[in-house]
C-alpha cells in the first residue's frame, strides 16, 4: 500500500519518502521496478482510496521509466496469515472466498472495493501511462454480493 498507516499495519516500516527516494534512484540508474500494490486492504478507508489514486497521479513521471509495471491485487484473507488472525480485531466478517470479506466498522462493500480497483486501474493505465496488471478472475470473485 502507498498509505503509510496501512503499510505500518502490515509491518512495513519504511516511510513515503523512502518510496520516492527509491523511485528516483531507480530512474536515475535505469533500474526497472514492478510495484506490487495490495488494493482495498481491510483497514483502508474511502479517504485512503482517494489518497492512493492521487499518489499515482503525482508519480506518473515514473511510468515507463523506472516503473515498468504496476500490479494491483485485492487483499485476500488467507488461512494462517496475520490478517486472518487479526480478523476479529479488525471487525472483519469473512465470506466463502479469501477475497470476499467486510470490515464491519468501515462498512465498505465488495462492489465499492471492486469499483475502486477498476478506477485505480484506469488511472494508472490510461491517465498515468503505467503498464498496469490485475487479475480479472479476482474481480469476478470480489464482485459477489456480500453474503456471509
XYZ file of C-alpha atoms in Angstrom:
148
model
C 0.000 0.000 0.000
C 1.084 3.561 -0.556
C -0.854 4.582 2.590
C 1.608 4.759 5.473
C -0.840 3.657 8.214
C -1.801 0.593 6.192
C 1.853 -0.193 5.414
C 2.795 0.103 9.081
C -0.084 -2.224 9.978
C 1.432 -4.745 7.584
C 4.753 -4.489 9.429
C 6.384 -2.389 6.685
C 8.374 0.281 8.499
C 9.507 2.388 5.553
C 8.095 5.856 5.009
C 6.657 7.655 1.970
C 9.951 9.491 1.476
C 11.727 6.122 1.214
C 9.455 5.083 -1.658
C 10.125 8.322 -3.521
C 13.882 8.026 -2.882
C 13.890 4.512 -4.337
C 11.825 5.572 -7.355
C 14.215 8.471 -8.005
C 17.314 6.275 -7.750
C 15.805 3.578 -9.941
C 15.027 6.194 -12.578
C 18.477 7.759 -12.296
C 20.291 4.433 -12.713
C 17.865 2.731 -15.087
C 16.774 0.032 -12.654
C 13.375 -1.455 -13.583
C 10.801 -1.740 -10.810
C 7.441 -3.525 -10.620
C 5.174 -2.034 -7.959
C 3.126 -4.722 -6.218
C 0.121 -2.988 -4.680
C -2.453 -4.599 -2.411
C -5.692 -2.753 -3.086
C -8.548 -2.280 -0.585
C -6.793 -3.683 2.463
C -9.339 -4.261 5.256
C -8.146 -1.231 7.246
C -8.218 1.132 4.242
C -10.843 3.866 4.290
C -12.549 5.637 1.406
C -10.141 8.521 2.051
C -7.234 6.096 1.664
C -8.682 5.012 -1.696
C -8.639 8.636 -2.880
C -5.129 9.172 -1.499
C -3.862 6.177 -3.468
C -5.375 7.455 -6.710
C -3.724 10.837 -6.173
C -0.416 9.190 -5.226
C -0.186 7.556 -8.656
C -1.191 10.747 -10.468
C 1.626 12.595 -8.703
C 4.178 9.944 -9.753
C 3.223 9.392 -13.376
C 6.688 10.594 -14.441
C 7.966 7.132 -13.441
C 5.645 5.300 -15.860
C 7.729 3.541 -18.492
C 10.914 4.809 -16.880
C 11.856 3.166 -13.604
C 8.402 1.638 -13.067
C 7.943 -0.976 -15.778
C 4.669 -2.289 -14.314
C 2.127 -1.791 -11.548
C 0.453 -4.955 -10.309
C -2.833 -4.365 -8.492
C -4.301 -7.170 -6.410
C -7.081 -7.337 -3.865
C -6.422 -8.008 -0.247
C -7.391 -11.593 0.441
C -7.665 -13.157 3.848
C -5.811 -16.443 3.607
C -5.880 -19.060 6.383
C -2.949 -18.914 8.788
C -1.912 -15.359 7.892
C -1.539 -12.430 10.270
C -4.598 -10.849 8.675
C -6.664 -13.983 9.298
C -5.556 -13.967 12.937
C -6.476 -10.277 13.278
C -9.866 -10.628 11.557
C -11.787 -10.338 14.814
C -9.711 -7.359 15.992
C -10.351 -5.614 12.650
C -14.101 -6.435 12.804
C -13.914 -8.478 9.618
C -16.724 -10.754 8.542
C -15.403 -13.321 6.083
C -17.149 -14.832 3.087
C -16.693 -18.135 1.293
C -13.669 -16.957 -0.713
C -10.496 -15.269 0.594
C -11.288 -12.109 -1.403
C -14.858 -11.833 -0.070
C -14.951 -10.066 3.290
C -16.338 -6.981 5.004
C -14.816 -4.763 7.665
C -17.997 -4.170 9.661
C -16.619 -0.985 11.221
C -15.753 0.698 7.900
C -18.641 -0.996 6.022
C -17.160 -0.681 2.526
C -18.952 -3.375 0.472
C -17.318 -5.555 -2.169
C -18.901 -3.612 -5.016
C -17.276 -0.381 -3.808
C -13.872 -2.059 -3.413
C -14.178 -3.584 -6.886
C -15.046 -0.214 -8.393
C -12.072 1.298 -6.574
C -9.765 -1.274 -8.176
C -11.261 -0.584 -11.602
C -10.871 3.186 -11.087
C -7.295 2.797 -9.883
C -6.510 0.547 -12.845
C -7.927 3.175 -15.213
C -5.945 5.983 -13.563
C -2.687 4.013 -13.592
C -3.045 2.635 -17.122
C -4.858 5.345 -19.035
C -4.264 8.590 -17.198
C -0.717 7.974 -15.976
C 0.623 5.552 -18.587
C 1.749 2.759 -16.268
C 1.790 -0.795 -17.611
C -0.906 -1.975 -15.204
C -1.791 -5.557 -14.370
C -4.662 -7.083 -12.427
C -6.460 -10.405 -12.283
C -9.932 -10.403 -13.867
C -10.778 -13.611 -12.013
C -10.261 -11.805 -8.700
C -12.610 -9.061 -9.852
C -15.295 -11.628 -10.613
C -14.933 -13.267 -7.190
C -14.935 -9.965 -5.341
C -17.983 -8.663 -7.182
C -20.083 -11.296 -5.494
C -22.707 -9.997 -3.122
C -21.581 -9.703 0.472
C -23.413 -12.855 1.555
C -21.957 -14.155 4.775
